[in-house]
Amino acid sequence: MVKEKTKILIVFKETETDNLFVHILARGIASQGMDIRCSTDLFWNDNDTTYDIIHFQWPEEVVGWNCDDMHMVEKLRLRIDEWRKRGSHFLYTRHNTRPHYANRAINAAYGVIEANSDLVVHMGQYSYDEFVARHPQSRNIIIPHHIYEDTYRENITRKEAREYLGIPQRKFVITAFGKFRNNEEVKMMLKAYFKAKLRRKCLLAPRLFPFSRTPRQSGFIKRLVSKCAYHTIIPLARLWGIRGGGNEEIVSDHDLPYYIAASDVLFVQRKQILNSGNVPLGFLFRKIVIGPDTGNVGELLRATGNPVFDAEDPISIAQAIGQTFALRKKEQGEKNYQYALAHFSLHLVAGQYIDAYNTLNEQ
């Protein structure tokens, strides 16, 4: 008798998203013969199919990113119980310690998923140790963040990328990719940039400023201020080599590799962080990566010889940026690429997830 394939449901939107982590991982898992689907709707509404494994990612994806309804949290608890009675096991990939934009309901949803997961996947030892200290009875494993193979055009030269973006070839380009989430991150980045003793420096930060060309604030005055700032401060910033944009503007998948390829160094602009996809993304493009010495990010950067900094100390950040000159001569970017291929390839990481699924399915 032929055994049916393990059925896996990753609770994540099936539509297009600017966060490709889940869909790329699902592609890698499917390529190794697994029956896997990505859907939030199926988690809530499919009452006919039995999934062997239900794989949670961000709890916000399950209850809604702006959820503030405690009744939704109770619905989540009951829905997990329904699935468990039908034979499902639960795996949770821990992306964050707690949500970036916390409220009571979202925090509670994190607690429900943490308490009900049969196995928790961490992307580094820091996360593993911190979680086990709070949940000593939990089952935990470490599976690293995969690289984004076969996703972006990887052969763009620095010269070609800078011509496309209109950046002079002789500039030293520090790229801070992704949305700046609050004013503290903006201040940290700008202070470090101005303190860095570099000639011909350029900051490429496409989602730096909290302004918008088409603001959506509730009040007329706030919308007016945002629109005026967008059309004045952003152009003025270029006088200091700052190529910044509004933080609600999404960089397309077509343009993203040009931003990375144009860089001399990739900067992780978080003050507090557990994981960052920008680290394996930078490694894939053979870039030096700088980040805060916190969470799994600091752990990985230190292990691979990339600079780390104290996020509360602008001088520390400026010094980390300065270290990149010597590291470029030592071909640190190429070392990062080889390390990523050896440890973070999609085939390898997908296989580790499949092993985890099989472990749960055999219980």
mmCIF file of C-alpha atoms in Angstrom:
data_model
loop_
_atom_site.group_PDB
_atom_site.id
_atom_site.type_symbol
_atom_site.label_atom_id
_atom_site.label_comp_id
_atom_site.label_asym_id
_atom_site.label_seq_id
_atom_site.Cartn_x
_atom_site.Cartn_y
_atom_site.Cartn_z
ATOM 1 C CA MET A 1 0.000 0.000 0.000
ATOM 2 C CA VAL A 2 1.435 3.378 -1.022
ATOM 3 C CA LYS A 3 1.634 5.796 1.887
ATOM 4 C CA GLU A 4 0.012 9.170 1.217
ATOM 5 C CA LYS A 5 2.215 12.227 1.168
ATOM 6 C CA THR A 6 2.417 14.268 4.333
ATOM 7 C CA LYS A 7 0.016 17.195 3.939
ATOM 8 C CA ILE A 8 1.415 20.511 5.150
ATOM 9 C CA LEU A 9 -0.403 23.824 5.548
ATOM 10 C CA ILE A 10 1.675 26.939 6.101
ATOM 11 C CA VAL A 11 -0.576 29.602 7.612
ATOM 12 C CA PHE A 12 0.394 32.524 5.410
ATOM 13 C CA LYS A 13 -1.300 34.587 2.715
ATOM 14 C CA GLU A 14 -1.493 32.871 -0.658
ATOM 15 C CA THR A 15 -1.537 36.205 -2.486
ATOM 16 C CA GLU A 16 1.451 38.339 -3.520
ATOM 17 C CA THR A 17 3.525 39.784 -0.671
ATOM 18 C CA ASP A 18 6.708 41.810 -0.289
ATOM 19 C CA ASN A 19 7.982 39.224 2.228
ATOM 20 C CA LEU A 20 9.065 36.249 0.138
ATOM 21 C CA PHE A 21 10.406 34.085 2.989
ATOM 22 C CA VAL A 22 7.421 31.728 3.154
ATOM 23 C CA HIS A 23 6.693 31.315 -0.543
ATOM 24 C CA ILE A 24 10.344 30.589 -1.337
ATOM 25 C CA LEU A 25 10.556 28.091 1.530
ATOM 26 C CA ALA A 26 7.355 26.414 0.340
ATOM 27 C CA ARG A 27 8.812 26.191 -3.169
ATOM 28 C CA GLY A 28 11.928 24.511 -1.795
ATOM 29 C CA ILE A 29 9.891 22.040 0.252
ATOM 30 C CA ALA A 30 7.569 21.242 -2.668
ATOM 31 C CA SER A 31 10.586 20.605 -4.919
ATOM 32 C CA GLN A 32 11.518 17.727 -2.626
ATOM 33 C CA GLY A 33 8.177 16.014 -3.163
ATOM 34 C CA MET A 34 6.070 17.317 -0.284
ATOM 35 C CA ASP A 35 2.373 18.237 -0.500
ATOM 36 C CA ILE A 36 2.428 21.806 0.822
ATOM 37 C CA ARG A 37 0.071 24.767 0.612
ATOM 38 C CA CYS A 38 0.196 28.349 1.869
ATOM 39 C CA SER A 39 -3.116 29.806 3.032
ATOM 40 C CA THR A 40 -4.609 31.666 5.954
ATOM 41 C CA ASP A 41 -8.105 31.133 4.617
ATOM 42 C CA LEU A 42 -7.750 27.331 4.633
ATOM 43 C CA PHE A 43 -6.645 27.394 8.268
ATOM 44 C CA TRP A 44 -9.886 29.093 9.274
ATOM 45 C CA ASN A 45 -12.359 27.668 6.796
ATOM 46 C CA ASP A 46 -11.278 24.264 5.482
ATOM 47 C CA ASN A 47 -13.337 21.680 7.375
ATOM 48 C CA ASP A 48 -12.874 18.840 4.901
ATOM 49 C CA THR A 49 -9.123 18.371 4.526
ATOM 50 C CA THR A 50 -6.864 16.883 7.169
ATOM 51 C CA TYR A 51 -3.388 18.402 7.314
ATOM 52 C CA ASP A 52 -0.699 16.396 9.049
ATOM 53 C CA ILE A 53 1.315 19.522 9.820
ATOM 54 C CA ILE A 54 0.091 23.067 10.351
ATOM 55 C CA HIS A 55 3.039 25.419 10.181
ATOM 56 C CA PHE A 56 2.713 28.847 11.799
ATOM 57 C CA GLN A 57 4.943 31.737 10.816
ATOM 58 C CA TRP A 58 3.980 35.194 12.108
ATOM 59 C CA PRO A 59 1.002 35.022 14.529
ATOM 60 C CA GLU A 60 -0.176 38.309 13.019
ATOM 61 C CA GLU A 61 -0.783 36.460 9.757
ATOM 62 C CA VAL A 62 -3.199 34.150 11.560
ATOM 63 C CA VAL A 63 -5.372 36.688 13.400
ATOM 64 C CA GLY A 64 -4.723 39.798 11.287
ATOM 65 C CA TRP A 65 -1.920 42.329 11.485
ATOM 66 C CA ASN A 66 -4.168 44.999 12.980
ATOM 67 C CA CYS A 67 -6.199 42.690 15.199
ATOM 68 C CA ASP A 68 -7.244 44.223 18.521
ATOM 69 C CA ASP A 69 -10.114 41.818 19.245
ATOM 70 C CA MET A 70 -9.540 39.425 22.160
ATOM 71 C CA HIS A 71 -12.418 37.285 20.887
ATOM 72 C CA MET A 72 -10.261 36.518 17.848
ATOM 73 C CA VAL A 73 -7.594 35.118 20.150
ATOM 74 C CA GLU A 74 -10.136 32.758 21.725
ATOM 75 C CA LYS A 75 -11.255 31.723 18.220
ATOM 76 C CA LEU A 76 -7.617 30.890 17.457
ATOM 77 C CA ARG A 77 -7.363 28.723 20.558
ATOM 78 C CA LEU A 78 -10.538 26.842 19.667
ATOM 79 C CA ARG A 79 -9.509 26.420 16.025
ATOM 80 C CA ILE A 80 -6.191 24.881 17.067
ATOM 81 C CA ASP A 81 -8.121 22.444 19.282
ATOM 82 C CA GLU A 82 -10.337 21.506 16.312
ATOM 83 C CA TRP A 83 -7.334 20.807 14.104
ATOM 84 C CA ARG A 84 -5.618 18.799 16.820
ATOM 85 C CA LYS A 85 -8.683 16.564 17.202
ATOM 86 C CA ARG A 86 -8.446 15.893 13.475
ATOM 87 C CA GLY A 87 -4.847 14.719 13.899
ATOM 88 C CA SER A 88 -2.818 17.801 13.019
ATOM 89 C CA HIS A 89 0.533 18.625 14.601
ATOM 90 C CA PHE A 90 1.795 22.185 14.933
ATOM 91 C CA LEU A 91 5.156 23.715 14.088
ATOM 92 C CA TYR A 92 6.047 27.371 14.651
ATOM 93 C CA THR A 93 8.916 29.273 13.037
ATOM 94 C CA ARG A 94 9.866 32.037 15.454
ATOM 95 C CA HIS A 95 10.590 35.206 13.482
ATOM 96 C CA ASN A 96 10.150 37.693 16.341
ATOM 97 C CA THR A 97 10.403 37.651 20.105
ATOM 98 C CA ARG A 98 7.247 39.727 20.209
ATOM 99 C CA PRO A 99 5.416 41.807 17.582
ATOM 100 C CA HIS A 100 6.874 45.041 16.214
ATOM 101 C CA TYR A 101 3.595 46.862 16.769
ATOM 102 C CA ALA A 102 2.257 45.203 19.898
ATOM 103 C CA ASN A 103 -1.202 45.348 21.402
ATOM 104 C CA ARG A 104 -2.977 43.119 23.902
ATOM 105 C CA ALA A 105 -4.638 40.878 21.308
ATOM 106 C CA ILE A 106 -1.528 40.332 19.172
ATOM 107 C CA ASN A 107 0.566 39.598 22.261
ATOM 108 C CA ALA A 108 -2.031 37.062 23.370
ATOM 109 C CA ALA A 109 -2.000 35.432 19.915
ATOM 110 C CA TYR A 110 1.760 34.968 20.237
ATOM 111 C CA GLY A 111 1.208 33.268 23.580
ATOM 112 C CA VAL A 112 -1.444 30.908 22.167
ATOM 113 C CA ILE A 113 0.752 29.806 19.265
ATOM 114 C CA GLU A 114 3.848 29.415 21.440
ATOM 115 C CA ALA A 115 1.925 27.313 23.982
ATOM 116 C CA ASN A 116 0.239 25.100 21.388
ATOM 117 C CA SER A 117 3.129 24.364 19.047
ATOM 118 C CA ASP A 118 4.531 20.837 19.192
ATOM 119 C CA LEU A 119 7.871 22.044 17.856
ATOM 120 C CA VAL A 120 9.379 25.548 17.675
ATOM 121 C CA VAL A 121 11.950 26.388 14.994
ATOM 122 C CA HIS A 122 14.580 29.009 15.795
ATOM 123 C CA MET A 123 16.966 30.620 13.318
ATOM 124 C CA GLY A 124 19.835 30.840 15.800
ATOM 125 C CA GLN A 125 21.127 29.776 19.190
ATOM 126 C CA TYR A 126 20.171 33.090 20.798
ATOM 127 C CA SER A 127 16.486 32.591 20.047
ATOM 128 C CA TYR A 128 16.670 28.941 21.108
ATOM 129 C CA ASP A 129 18.229 29.723 24.489
ATOM 130 C CA GLU A 130 15.965 32.682 25.217
ATOM 131 C CA PHE A 131 12.801 30.711 24.404
ATOM 132 C CA VAL A 132 13.790 27.576 26.319
ATOM 133 C CA ALA A 133 14.513 29.680 29.408
ATOM 134 C CA ARG A 134 10.875 30.843 29.350
ATOM 135 C CA HIS A 135 9.352 27.573 28.098
ATOM 136 C CA PRO A 136 11.484 24.762 29.568
ATOM 137 C CA GLN A 137 8.974 22.048 28.582
ATOM 138 C CA SER A 138 8.884 23.045 24.908
ATOM 139 C CA ARG A 139 10.504 21.146 22.020
ATOM 140 C CA ASN A 140 12.877 23.269 19.970
ATOM 141 C CA ILE A 141 15.263 22.984 17.043
ATOM 142 C CA ILE A 142 17.458 25.376 15.049
ATOM 143 C CA ILE A 143 16.979 25.793 11.295
ATOM 144 C CA PRO A 144 18.655 28.848 9.721
ATOM 145 C CA HIS A 145 17.094 31.440 7.425
ATOM 146 C CA HIS A 146 17.399 30.277 3.820
ATOM 147 C CA ILE A 147 18.908 32.415 1.076
ATOM 148 C CA TYR A 148 16.716 33.738 -1.737
ATOM 149 C CA GLU A 149 18.069 31.513 -4.477
ATOM 150 C CA ASP A 150 16.593 31.690 -7.988
ATOM 151 C CA THR A 151 14.446 34.636 -6.921
ATOM 152 C CA TYR A 152 16.281 37.785 -7.990
ATOM 153 C CA ARG A 153 18.721 38.503 -10.774
ATOM 154 C CA GLU A 154 22.038 37.806 -9.040
ATOM 155 C CA ASN A 155 24.517 38.707 -11.789
ATOM 156 C CA ILE A 156 24.012 42.489 -11.798
ATOM 157 C CA THR A 157 27.361 44.278 -11.579
ATOM 158 C CA ARG A 158 27.914 47.178 -9.223
ATOM 159 C CA LYS A 159 28.587 49.426 -12.221
ATOM 160 C CA GLU A 160 25.344 48.392 -13.926
ATOM 161 C CA ALA A 161 23.327 48.815 -10.709
ATOM 162 C CA ARG A 162 24.673 52.308 -10.040
ATOM 163 C CA GLU A 163 23.979 53.424 -13.586
ATOM 164 C CA TYR A 164 20.401 52.152 -13.230
ATOM 165 C CA LEU A 165 19.884 53.984 -9.912
ATOM 166 C CA GLY A 166 21.809 57.115 -10.920
ATOM 167 C CA ILE A 167 24.529 56.753 -8.258
ATOM 168 C CA PRO A 168 28.099 57.908 -9.079
ATOM 169 C CA GLN A 169 30.538 55.031 -9.429
ATOM 170 C CA ARG A 170 33.086 56.461 -6.953
ATOM 171 C CA LYS A 171 30.633 56.751 -4.048
ATOM 172 C CA PHE A 172 30.942 54.495 -1.018
ATOM 173 C CA VAL A 173 27.365 53.239 -0.743
ATOM 174 C CA ILE A 174 25.814 52.166 2.545
ATOM 175 C CA THR A 175 22.428 50.578 1.897
ATOM 176 C CA ALA A 176 19.800 50.292 4.616
ATOM 177 C CA PHE A 177 17.108 48.177 3.087
ATOM 178 C CA GLY A 178 13.586 47.717 4.373
ATOM 179 C CA LYS A 179 11.162 49.990 6.171
ATOM 180 C CA PHE A 180 12.401 52.172 9.034
ATOM 181 C CA ARG A 181 9.818 51.353 11.692
ATOM 182 C CA ASN A 182 10.172 54.348 14.007
ATOM 183 C CA ASN A 183 11.987 57.625 14.543
ATOM 184 C CA GLU A 184 14.593 55.972 16.756
ATOM 185 C CA GLU A 185 15.823 53.865 13.861
ATOM 186 C CA VAL A 186 15.942 56.954 11.607
ATOM 187 C CA LYS A 187 17.944 58.910 14.213
ATOM 188 C CA MET A 188 20.336 55.996 14.743
ATOM 189 C CA MET A 189 21.010 55.670 11.033
ATOM 190 C CA LEU A 190 21.498 59.378 10.357
ATOM 191 C CA LYS A 191 23.745 59.973 13.399
ATOM 192 C CA ALA A 192 25.981 57.080 12.401
ATOM 193 C CA TYR A 193 26.085 58.213 8.783
ATOM 194 C CA PHE A 194 27.194 61.722 9.678
ATOM 195 C CA LYS A 195 29.764 60.454 12.194
ATOM 196 C CA ALA A 196 31.298 57.980 9.754
ATOM 197 C CA LYS A 197 34.578 59.454 8.527
ATOM 198 C CA LEU A 198 34.232 58.446 4.907
ATOM 199 C CA ARG A 199 34.968 60.291 1.713
ATOM 200 C CA ARG A 200 32.321 60.281 -1.025
ATOM 201 C CA LYS A 201 29.837 58.440 1.184
ATOM 202 C CA CYS A 202 26.263 57.823 0.122
ATOM 203 C CA LEU A 203 23.339 56.454 2.111
ATOM 204 C CA LEU A 204 20.864 54.477 0.038
ATOM 205 C CA ALA A 205 17.718 54.028 2.137
ATOM 206 C CA PRO A 206 14.618 53.698 -0.048
ATOM 207 C CA ARG A 207 12.192 53.521 2.925
ATOM 208 C CA LEU A 208 13.874 55.941 5.330
ATOM 209 C CA PHE A 209 11.536 58.877 5.902
ATOM 210 C CA PRO A 210 8.069 58.849 7.558
ATOM 211 C CA PHE A 211 6.638 60.977 4.749
ATOM 212 C CA SER A 212 4.482 60.086 1.787
ATOM 213 C CA ARG A 213 3.742 61.369 -1.676
ATOM 214 C CA THR A 214 0.127 60.308 -1.070
ATOM 215 C CA PRO A 215 -0.335 60.536 2.725
ATOM 216 C CA ARG A 216 -3.181 58.669 4.395
ATOM 217 C CA GLN A 217 -3.231 60.279 7.846
ATOM 218 C CA SER A 218 -6.660 61.022 9.287
ATOM 219 C CA GLY A 219 -6.187 64.787 9.706
ATOM 220 C CA PHE A 220 -5.809 67.313 6.877
ATOM 221 C CA ILE A 221 -2.890 69.091 8.593
ATOM 222 C CA LYS A 222 -0.976 65.830 9.093
ATOM 223 C CA ARG A 223 -1.490 64.904 5.441
ATOM 224 C CA LEU A 224 -0.328 68.334 4.326
ATOM 225 C CA VAL A 225 2.791 68.245 6.502
ATOM 226 C CA SER A 226 3.671 64.752 5.281
ATOM 227 C CA LYS A 227 3.261 65.693 1.631
ATOM 228 C CA CYS A 228 5.247 68.942 1.998
ATOM 229 C CA ALA A 229 8.048 67.134 3.847
ATOM 230 C CA TYR A 230 8.173 64.487 1.142
ATOM 231 C CA HIS A 231 8.699 67.107 -1.556
ATOM 232 C CA THR A 232 11.211 69.231 0.416
ATOM 233 C CA ILE A 233 13.232 67.156 2.902
ATOM 234 C CA ILE A 234 13.788 64.165 0.633
ATOM 235 C CA PRO A 235 15.297 66.276 -2.192
ATOM 236 C CA LEU A 236 17.346 68.352 0.299
ATOM 237 C CA ALA A 237 18.796 65.200 1.857
ATOM 238 C CA ARG A 238 20.559 64.452 -1.415
ATOM 239 C CA LEU A 239 22.864 67.390 -0.723
ATOM 240 C CA TRP A 240 24.426 65.219 2.015
ATOM 241 C CA GLY A 241 24.488 62.085 -0.127
ATOM 242 C CA ILE A 242 21.319 60.649 1.388
ATOM 243 C CA ARG A 243 19.139 58.866 -1.157
ATOM 244 C CA GLY A 244 16.033 58.313 0.962
ATOM 245 C CA GLY A 245 12.393 57.674 0.166
ATOM 246 C CA GLY A 246 9.079 57.428 1.997
ATOM 247 C CA ASN A 247 8.795 54.437 4.296
ATOM 248 C CA GLU A 248 5.495 53.258 2.806
ATOM 249 C CA GLU A 249 6.972 52.918 -0.687
ATOM 250 C CA ILE A 250 7.600 49.285 -1.557
ATOM 251 C CA VAL A 251 10.679 48.482 -3.650
ATOM 252 C CA SER A 252 9.697 46.150 -6.486
ATOM 253 C CA ASP A 253 11.218 42.693 -6.882
ATOM 254 C CA HIS A 254 12.714 43.959 -10.144
ATOM 255 C CA ASP A 255 14.495 46.896 -8.497
ATOM 256 C CA LEU A 256 15.542 45.192 -5.264
ATOM 257 C CA PRO A 257 18.644 43.426 -6.653
ATOM 258 C CA TYR A 258 19.844 46.734 -8.146
ATOM 259 C CA TYR A 259 19.799 48.327 -4.683
ATOM 260 C CA ILE A 260 21.781 45.444 -3.213
ATOM 261 C CA ALA A 261 24.227 45.187 -6.112
ATOM 262 C CA ALA A 262 24.925 48.948 -5.956
ATOM 263 C CA SER A 263 26.018 48.670 -2.305
ATOM 264 C CA ASP A 264 29.433 48.501 -0.727
ATOM 265 C CA VAL A 265 27.901 47.413 2.564
ATOM 266 C CA LEU A 266 24.432 46.382 3.685
ATOM 267 C CA PHE A 267 23.266 47.914 6.955
ATOM 268 C CA VAL A 268 20.665 46.283 9.259
ATOM 269 C CA GLN A 269 19.000 49.348 10.759
ATOM 270 C CA ARG A 270 17.241 47.801 13.764
ATOM 271 C CA LYS A 271 17.868 48.760 17.390
ATOM 272 C CA GLN A 272 16.235 45.571 18.665
ATOM 273 C CA ILE A 273 15.952 42.532 16.417
ATOM 274 C CA LEU A 274 15.813 38.759 16.527
ATOM 275 C CA ASN A 275 16.202 37.818 12.846
ATOM 276 C CA SER A 276 16.732 39.681 9.602
ATOM 277 C CA GLY A 277 16.337 38.410 6.060
ATOM 278 C CA ASN A 278 18.713 41.169 4.968
ATOM 279 C CA VAL A 279 21.663 39.190 6.323
ATOM 280 C CA PRO A 280 21.263 36.125 4.058
ATOM 281 C CA LEU A 281 20.154 38.469 1.257
ATOM 282 C CA GLY A 282 23.381 40.449 1.577
ATOM 283 C CA PHE A 283 25.421 37.241 1.741
ATOM 284 C CA LEU A 284 23.763 35.970 -1.461
ATOM 285 C CA PHE A 285 24.889 39.144 -3.250
ATOM 286 C CA ARG A 286 28.439 38.858 -1.853
ATOM 287 C CA LYS A 287 28.086 41.925 0.384
ATOM 288 C CA ILE A 288 29.535 42.784 3.763
ATOM 289 C CA VAL A 289 26.696 43.133 6.267
ATOM 290 C CA ILE A 290 26.694 45.342 9.380
ATOM 291 C CA GLY A 291 24.116 44.981 12.129
ATOM 292 C CA PRO A 292 23.363 45.388 15.842
ATOM 293 C CA ASP A 293 24.965 42.944 18.233
ATOM 294 C CA THR A 294 21.595 41.586 19.325
ATOM 295 C CA GLY A 295 19.534 38.453 18.750
ATOM 296 C CA ASN A 296 20.394 35.922 16.080
ATOM 297 C CA VAL A 297 21.620 38.797 13.877
ATOM 298 C CA GLY A 298 24.548 39.676 16.111
ATOM 299 C CA GLU A 299 25.324 35.998 16.636
ATOM 300 C CA LEU A 300 25.504 35.283 12.898
ATOM 301 C CA LEU A 301 27.466 38.401 11.961
ATOM 302 C CA ARG A 302 30.068 37.736 14.659
ATOM 303 C CA ALA A 303 30.376 34.073 13.616
ATOM 304 C CA THR A 304 31.054 35.061 9.999
ATOM 305 C CA GLY A 305 33.461 37.944 10.643
ATOM 306 C CA ASN A 306 31.110 40.810 9.761
ATOM 307 C CA PRO A 307 31.038 44.003 11.873
ATOM 308 C CA VAL A 308 28.527 44.441 14.696
ATOM 309 C CA PHE A 309 27.671 47.542 16.704
ATOM 310 C CA ASP A 310 26.019 48.830 19.836
ATOM 311 C CA ALA A 311 22.741 50.306 18.588
ATOM 312 C CA GLU A 312 22.769 52.902 21.382
ATOM 313 C CA ASP A 313 26.195 54.230 20.429
ATOM 314 C CA PRO A 314 26.543 56.165 17.119
ATOM 315 C CA ILE A 315 30.337 56.053 17.411
ATOM 316 C CA SER A 316 30.215 52.262 17.639
ATOM 317 C CA ILE A 317 28.104 52.174 14.476
ATOM 318 C CA ALA A 318 30.430 54.570 12.646
ATOM 319 C CA GLN A 319 33.411 52.417 13.644
ATOM 320 C CA ALA A 320 31.663 49.297 12.340
ATOM 321 C CA ILE A 321 31.104 51.037 9.009
ATOM 322 C CA GLY A 322 34.784 52.012 8.939
ATOM 323 C CA GLN A 323 35.850 48.364 9.371
ATOM 324 C CA THR A 324 34.430 47.493 5.980
ATOM 325 C CA PHE A 325 37.393 48.962 4.072
ATOM 326 C CA ALA A 326 39.801 46.374 5.457
ATOM 327 C CA LEU A 327 37.208 43.629 5.081
ATOM 328 C CA ARG A 328 36.712 44.426 1.402
ATOM 329 C CA LYS A 329 40.415 43.834 0.788
ATOM 330 C CA LYS A 330 40.046 40.469 2.537
ATOM 331 C CA GLU A 331 37.145 39.564 0.234
ATOM 332 C CA GLN A 332 34.686 39.295 3.108
ATOM 333 C CA GLY A 333 31.757 39.531 0.698
ATOM 334 C CA GLU A 334 32.885 36.437 -1.184
ATOM 335 C CA LYS A 335 33.409 34.619 2.125
ATOM 336 C CA ASN A 336 29.851 35.516 3.095
ATOM 337 C CA TYR A 337 28.565 34.079 -0.171
ATOM 338 C CA GLN A 338 30.423 30.796 0.259
ATOM 339 C CA TYR A 339 29.233 30.527 3.862
ATOM 340 C CA ALA A 340 25.634 31.097 2.770
ATOM 341 C CA LEU A 341 25.830 28.426 0.080
ATOM 342 C CA ALA A 342 27.217 25.940 2.588
ATOM 343 C CA HIS A 343 24.757 26.658 5.409
ATOM 344 C CA PHE A 344 21.679 28.461 4.070
ATOM 345 C CA SER A 345 20.913 26.955 0.657
ATOM 346 C CA LEU A 346 17.215 26.504 -0.013
ATOM 347 C CA HIS A 347 17.635 22.778 -0.658
ATOM 348 C CA LEU A 348 19.435 22.294 2.657
ATOM 349 C CA VAL A 349 17.022 24.378 4.734
ATOM 350 C CA ALA A 350 13.938 22.854 3.080
ATOM 351 C CA GLY A 351 15.313 19.401 3.864
ATOM 352 C CA GLN A 352 15.718 20.328 7.510
ATOM 353 C CA TYR A 353 12.082 21.451 7.646
ATOM 354 C CA ILE A 354 10.984 18.191 6.013
ATOM 355 C CA ASP A 355 12.904 16.248 8.679
ATOM 356 C CA ALA A 356 11.089 18.278 11.342
ATOM 357 C CA TYR A 357 7.708 17.609 9.730
ATOM 358 C CA ASN A 358 8.451 13.880 9.552
ATOM 359 C CA THR A 359 9.494 13.823 13.198
ATOM 360 C CA LEU A 360 6.135 15.281 14.220
ATOM 361 C CA ASN A 361 4.176 13.092 11.807
ATOM 362 C CA GLU A 362 5.722 9.940 13.280
ATOM 363 C CA GLN A 363 4.498 10.726 16.802
#
